[in-house]
Coordinates of C-alpha atoms in Angstrom, one line a residue:
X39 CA -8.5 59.3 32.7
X40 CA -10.7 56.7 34.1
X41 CA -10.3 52.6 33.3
X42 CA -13.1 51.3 31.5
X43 CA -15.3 49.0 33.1
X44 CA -14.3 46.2 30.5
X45 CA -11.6 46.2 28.1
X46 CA -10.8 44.0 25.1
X47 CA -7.7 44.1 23.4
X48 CA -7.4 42.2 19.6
X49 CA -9.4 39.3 21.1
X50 CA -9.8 36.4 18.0
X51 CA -11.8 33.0 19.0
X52 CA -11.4 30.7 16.1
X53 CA -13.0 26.9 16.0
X54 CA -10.5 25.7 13.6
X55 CA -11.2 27.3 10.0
X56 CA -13.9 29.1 11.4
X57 CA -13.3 32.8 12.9
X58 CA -16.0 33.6 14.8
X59 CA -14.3 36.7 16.4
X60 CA -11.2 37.7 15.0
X61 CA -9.1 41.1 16.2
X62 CA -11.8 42.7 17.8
X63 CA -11.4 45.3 20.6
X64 CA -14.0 47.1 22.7
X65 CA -13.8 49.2 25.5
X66 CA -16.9 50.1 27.9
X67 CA -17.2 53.4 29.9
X68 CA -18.8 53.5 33.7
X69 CA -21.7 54.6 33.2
X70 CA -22.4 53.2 29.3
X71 CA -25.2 51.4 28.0
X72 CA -23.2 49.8 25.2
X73 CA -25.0 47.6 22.4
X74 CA -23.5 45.0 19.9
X75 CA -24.9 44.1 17.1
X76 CA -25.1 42.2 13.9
X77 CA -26.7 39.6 12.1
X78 CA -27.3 36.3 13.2
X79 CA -24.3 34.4 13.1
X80 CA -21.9 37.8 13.5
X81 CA -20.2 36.5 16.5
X82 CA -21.8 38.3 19.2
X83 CA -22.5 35.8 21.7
X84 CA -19.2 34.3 21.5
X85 CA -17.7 37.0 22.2
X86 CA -19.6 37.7 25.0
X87 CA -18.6 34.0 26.7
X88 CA -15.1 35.3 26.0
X89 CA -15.5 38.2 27.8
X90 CA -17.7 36.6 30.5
X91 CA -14.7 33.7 30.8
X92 CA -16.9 30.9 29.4
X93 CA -14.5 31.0 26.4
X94 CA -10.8 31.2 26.5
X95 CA -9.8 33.1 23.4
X96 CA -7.6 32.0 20.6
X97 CA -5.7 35.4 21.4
X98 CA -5.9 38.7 23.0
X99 CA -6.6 39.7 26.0
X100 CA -10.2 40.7 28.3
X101 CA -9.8 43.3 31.5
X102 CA -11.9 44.0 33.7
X103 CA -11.6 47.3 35.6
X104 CA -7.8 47.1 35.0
X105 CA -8.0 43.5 35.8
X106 CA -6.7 41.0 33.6
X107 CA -9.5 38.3 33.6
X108 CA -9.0 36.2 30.4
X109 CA -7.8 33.5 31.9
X110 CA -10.4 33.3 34.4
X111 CA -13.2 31.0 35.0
X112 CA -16.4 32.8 34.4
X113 CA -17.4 32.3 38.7
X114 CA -14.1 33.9 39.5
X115 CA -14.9 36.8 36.7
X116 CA -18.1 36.8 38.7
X117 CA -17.3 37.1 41.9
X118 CA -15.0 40.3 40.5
X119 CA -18.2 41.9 39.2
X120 CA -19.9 41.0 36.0
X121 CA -22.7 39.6 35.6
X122 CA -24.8 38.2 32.8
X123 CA -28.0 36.4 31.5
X124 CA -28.6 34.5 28.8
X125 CA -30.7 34.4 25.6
X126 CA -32.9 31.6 27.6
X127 CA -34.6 32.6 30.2
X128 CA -33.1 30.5 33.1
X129 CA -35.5 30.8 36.0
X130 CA -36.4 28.3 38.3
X131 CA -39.9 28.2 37.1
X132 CA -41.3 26.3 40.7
X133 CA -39.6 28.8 42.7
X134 CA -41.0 32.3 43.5
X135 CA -39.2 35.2 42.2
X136 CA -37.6 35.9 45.6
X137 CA -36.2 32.5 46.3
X138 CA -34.8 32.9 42.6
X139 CA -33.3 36.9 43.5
X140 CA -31.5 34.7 46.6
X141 CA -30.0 32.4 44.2
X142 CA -28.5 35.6 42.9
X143 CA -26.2 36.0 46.0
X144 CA -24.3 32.4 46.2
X145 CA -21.2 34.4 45.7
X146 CA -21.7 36.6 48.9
X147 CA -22.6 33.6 51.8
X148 CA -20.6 32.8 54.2
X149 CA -22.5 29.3 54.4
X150 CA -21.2 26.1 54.3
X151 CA -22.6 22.8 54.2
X152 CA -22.4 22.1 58.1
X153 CA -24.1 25.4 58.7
X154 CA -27.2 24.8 56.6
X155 CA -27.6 21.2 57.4
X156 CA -27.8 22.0 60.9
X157 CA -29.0 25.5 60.6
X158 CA -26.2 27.8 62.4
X159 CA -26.7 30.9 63.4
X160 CA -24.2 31.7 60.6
X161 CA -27.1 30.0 58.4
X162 CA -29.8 32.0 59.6
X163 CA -27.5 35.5 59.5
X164 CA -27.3 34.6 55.7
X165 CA -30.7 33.7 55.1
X166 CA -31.7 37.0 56.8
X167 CA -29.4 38.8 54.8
X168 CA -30.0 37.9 51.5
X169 CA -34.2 38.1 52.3
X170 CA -33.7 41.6 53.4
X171 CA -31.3 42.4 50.4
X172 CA -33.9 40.5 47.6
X173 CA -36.5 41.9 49.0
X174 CA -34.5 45.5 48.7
X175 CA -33.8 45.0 44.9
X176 CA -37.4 44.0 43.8
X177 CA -38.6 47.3 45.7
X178 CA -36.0 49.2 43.6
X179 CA -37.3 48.1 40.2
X180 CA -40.8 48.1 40.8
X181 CA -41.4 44.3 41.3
X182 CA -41.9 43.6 45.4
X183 CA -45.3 42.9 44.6
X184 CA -44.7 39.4 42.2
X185 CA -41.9 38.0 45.3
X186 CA -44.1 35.6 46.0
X187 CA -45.7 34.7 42.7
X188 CA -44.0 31.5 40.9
X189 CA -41.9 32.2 38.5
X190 CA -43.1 30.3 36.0
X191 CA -46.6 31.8 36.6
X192 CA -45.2 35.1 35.4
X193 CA -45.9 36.8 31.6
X194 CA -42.2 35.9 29.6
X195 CA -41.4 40.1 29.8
X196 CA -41.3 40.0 33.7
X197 CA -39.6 37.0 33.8
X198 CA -36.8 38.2 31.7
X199 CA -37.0 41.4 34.6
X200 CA -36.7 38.8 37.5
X201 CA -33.7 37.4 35.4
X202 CA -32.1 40.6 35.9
X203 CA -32.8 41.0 39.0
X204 CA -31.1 38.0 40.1
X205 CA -28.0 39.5 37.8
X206 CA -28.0 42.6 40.1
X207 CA -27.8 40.5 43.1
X208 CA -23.7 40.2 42.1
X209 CA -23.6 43.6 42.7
X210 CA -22.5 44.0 39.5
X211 CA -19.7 46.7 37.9
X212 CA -21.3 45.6 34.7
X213 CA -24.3 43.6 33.2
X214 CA -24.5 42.0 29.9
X215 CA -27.4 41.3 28.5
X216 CA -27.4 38.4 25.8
X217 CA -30.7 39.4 23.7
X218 CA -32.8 40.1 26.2
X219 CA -36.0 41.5 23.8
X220 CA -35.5 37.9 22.1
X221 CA -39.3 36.5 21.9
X222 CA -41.3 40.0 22.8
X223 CA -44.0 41.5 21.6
X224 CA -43.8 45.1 20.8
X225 CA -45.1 46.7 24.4
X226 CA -43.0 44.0 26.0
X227 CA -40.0 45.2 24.1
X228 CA -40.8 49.2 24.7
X229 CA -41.0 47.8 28.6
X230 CA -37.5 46.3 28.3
X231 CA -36.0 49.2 27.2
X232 CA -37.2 51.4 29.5
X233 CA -36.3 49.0 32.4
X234 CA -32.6 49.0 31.1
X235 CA -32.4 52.5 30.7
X236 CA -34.2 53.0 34.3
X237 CA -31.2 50.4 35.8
X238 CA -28.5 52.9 33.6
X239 CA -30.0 55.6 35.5
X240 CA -29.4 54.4 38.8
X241 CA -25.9 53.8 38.2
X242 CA -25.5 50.7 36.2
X243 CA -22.7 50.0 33.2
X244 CA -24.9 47.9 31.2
X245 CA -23.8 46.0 28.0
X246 CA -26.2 44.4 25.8
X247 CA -26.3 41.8 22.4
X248 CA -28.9 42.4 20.0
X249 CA -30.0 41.9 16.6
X250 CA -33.0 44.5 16.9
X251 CA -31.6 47.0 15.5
X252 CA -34.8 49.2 16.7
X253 CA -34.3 48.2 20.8
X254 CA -30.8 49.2 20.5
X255 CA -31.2 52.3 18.3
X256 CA -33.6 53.2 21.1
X257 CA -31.7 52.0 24.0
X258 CA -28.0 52.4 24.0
X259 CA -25.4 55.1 24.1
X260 CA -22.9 53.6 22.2
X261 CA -23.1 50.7 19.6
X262 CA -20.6 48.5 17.9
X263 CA -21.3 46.2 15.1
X264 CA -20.1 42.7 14.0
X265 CA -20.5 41.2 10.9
X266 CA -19.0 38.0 10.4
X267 CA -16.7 37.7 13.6
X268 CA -15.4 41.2 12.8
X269 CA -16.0 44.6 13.6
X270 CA -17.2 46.9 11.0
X271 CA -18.5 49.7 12.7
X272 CA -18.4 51.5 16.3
X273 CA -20.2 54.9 17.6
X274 CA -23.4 56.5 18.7
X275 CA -27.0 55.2 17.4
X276 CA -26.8 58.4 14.9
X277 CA -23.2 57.1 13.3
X278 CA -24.1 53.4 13.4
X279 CA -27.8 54.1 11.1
X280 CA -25.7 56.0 8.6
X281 CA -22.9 53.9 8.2
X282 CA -23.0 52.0 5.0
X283 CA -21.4 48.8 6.0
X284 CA -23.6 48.3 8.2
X285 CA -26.8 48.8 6.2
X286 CA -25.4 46.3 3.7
X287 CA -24.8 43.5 6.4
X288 CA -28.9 43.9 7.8
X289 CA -30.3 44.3 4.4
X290 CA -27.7 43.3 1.3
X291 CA -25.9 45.9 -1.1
X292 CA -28.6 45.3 -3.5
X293 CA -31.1 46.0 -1.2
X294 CA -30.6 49.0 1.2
X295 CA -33.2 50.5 3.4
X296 CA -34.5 53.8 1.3
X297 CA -32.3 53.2 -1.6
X298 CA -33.6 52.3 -4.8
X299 CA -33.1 48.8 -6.2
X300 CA -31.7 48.1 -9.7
X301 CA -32.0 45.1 -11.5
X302 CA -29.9 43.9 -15.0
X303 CA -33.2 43.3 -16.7
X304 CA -31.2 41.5 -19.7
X305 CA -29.4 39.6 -17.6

């Protein structure tokens, strides 16, 4: 039997009264493209800074390809191959998109301060490098012909792709994605799903955070839901649009998609 890619076991993140994740465990297949969902305020992106290490959880405990990492900080969890964005898009908007894919491979230089100050052949080995290998990973999603365009010139849905792309510059075992359709229009959302499912194909574990219930529907293999720091449901897109619980969290018990309504008129 394989180890999962990522592995979390009971983990609970409380902020005193508050239990924003409490005894939830997960467990991510190579290959997946895993979705968690819920409404606002469900816990999803706090549990993805615990498993990312930018959290330390009350309890439990996060592995990473049979690694224990929950006591790690989130460059060493990194640097041991997961990588992640962020609900804002974190570009450096006066850069082009190349310089900001080379950002993307800090962790792999060899570099030091002497050798860029004074330009060492271990400088320009580096620079060389990470050129050849940014270059490499725009051709291999379709964007090589933007390296040179400023980021901040570009429309919001390819700079969320060039955001990626920098993630994949980790040479990532997996990717999380924290809401990555947040602020898209319909065609820019359809594009986003097809570029995740187009990175899947070429080998990538992928794990994303949504509350579009549509994008992930369309877009993942597996789901599992939060609803108020806790997991209420966990399976395929066909199980999770059935299941009652979580019909009731997106739309009320009163008020279930295709359900009639009922009112106490007398009340």
């Amino acid at each position: 039997m394989s180890i999962p890619i990522i592995k979390a076991e009971n983990i609970c993140m409380y902020f005193g009264g508050l239990k924003a994740v409490d005894k939830v465990n997960m467990q991510i297949e190579q290959g997946d493209i895993f979705g968690i969902i819920g409404p606002n305020g469900a816990g999803k992106t706090t549990f993805f800074n615990v498993c990312s290490g930018m959290n330390k959880p009350t309890s439990g405990r996060i592995w990473l390809c049979g690694e224990d990492v929950t006591n790690m900080r989130p460059e060493q969890v990194a640097a041991r191959g997961m990588a992640r964005t962020f609900q804002n898009i974190m570009l450096f908007k006066y850069m082009s998109v190349l310089e900001n894919i080379k950002i993307g491979f800090h962790l792999q230089l060899k570099t030091k301060l002497f050798d860029a100050v004074f330009r060492s052949k271990s400088f320009h080995a580096d620079e060389e490098f990470i050129c050849n290998k940014g270059m490499e990973i725009l051709s291999m999603i379709g964007l090589s012909g933007y390296a040179d365009t400023l980021a901040g010139n570009l429309p919001y849905g390819i700079q969320r792709k060039v955001e990626i792309a920098r993630a994949l510059a980790l040479n990532p075992k997996i990717l999380l994605l924290d809401e990555p359709a947040a602020g898209m229009n319909p065609n820019e959302t359809n594009s986003l799903s097809e570029f995740i499912i187009s990175l899947n194909q070429m080998g990538y574990t992928i794990a994303v955070i949504e509350h579009d219930m549509k994008f992930v529907m369309g877009t993942c293999k597996k789901i599992m839901v939060l609803n108020f720091g806790q997991k209420i449901c966990e399976g395929t897109p066909a199980v999770v649009k059935k299941d009652r619980q979580v019909r009731e969290a997106y739309f009320g018990k009163g008020l279930i998609a295709g359900e009639a309504v009922t009112t106490d008129a007398e009340g």
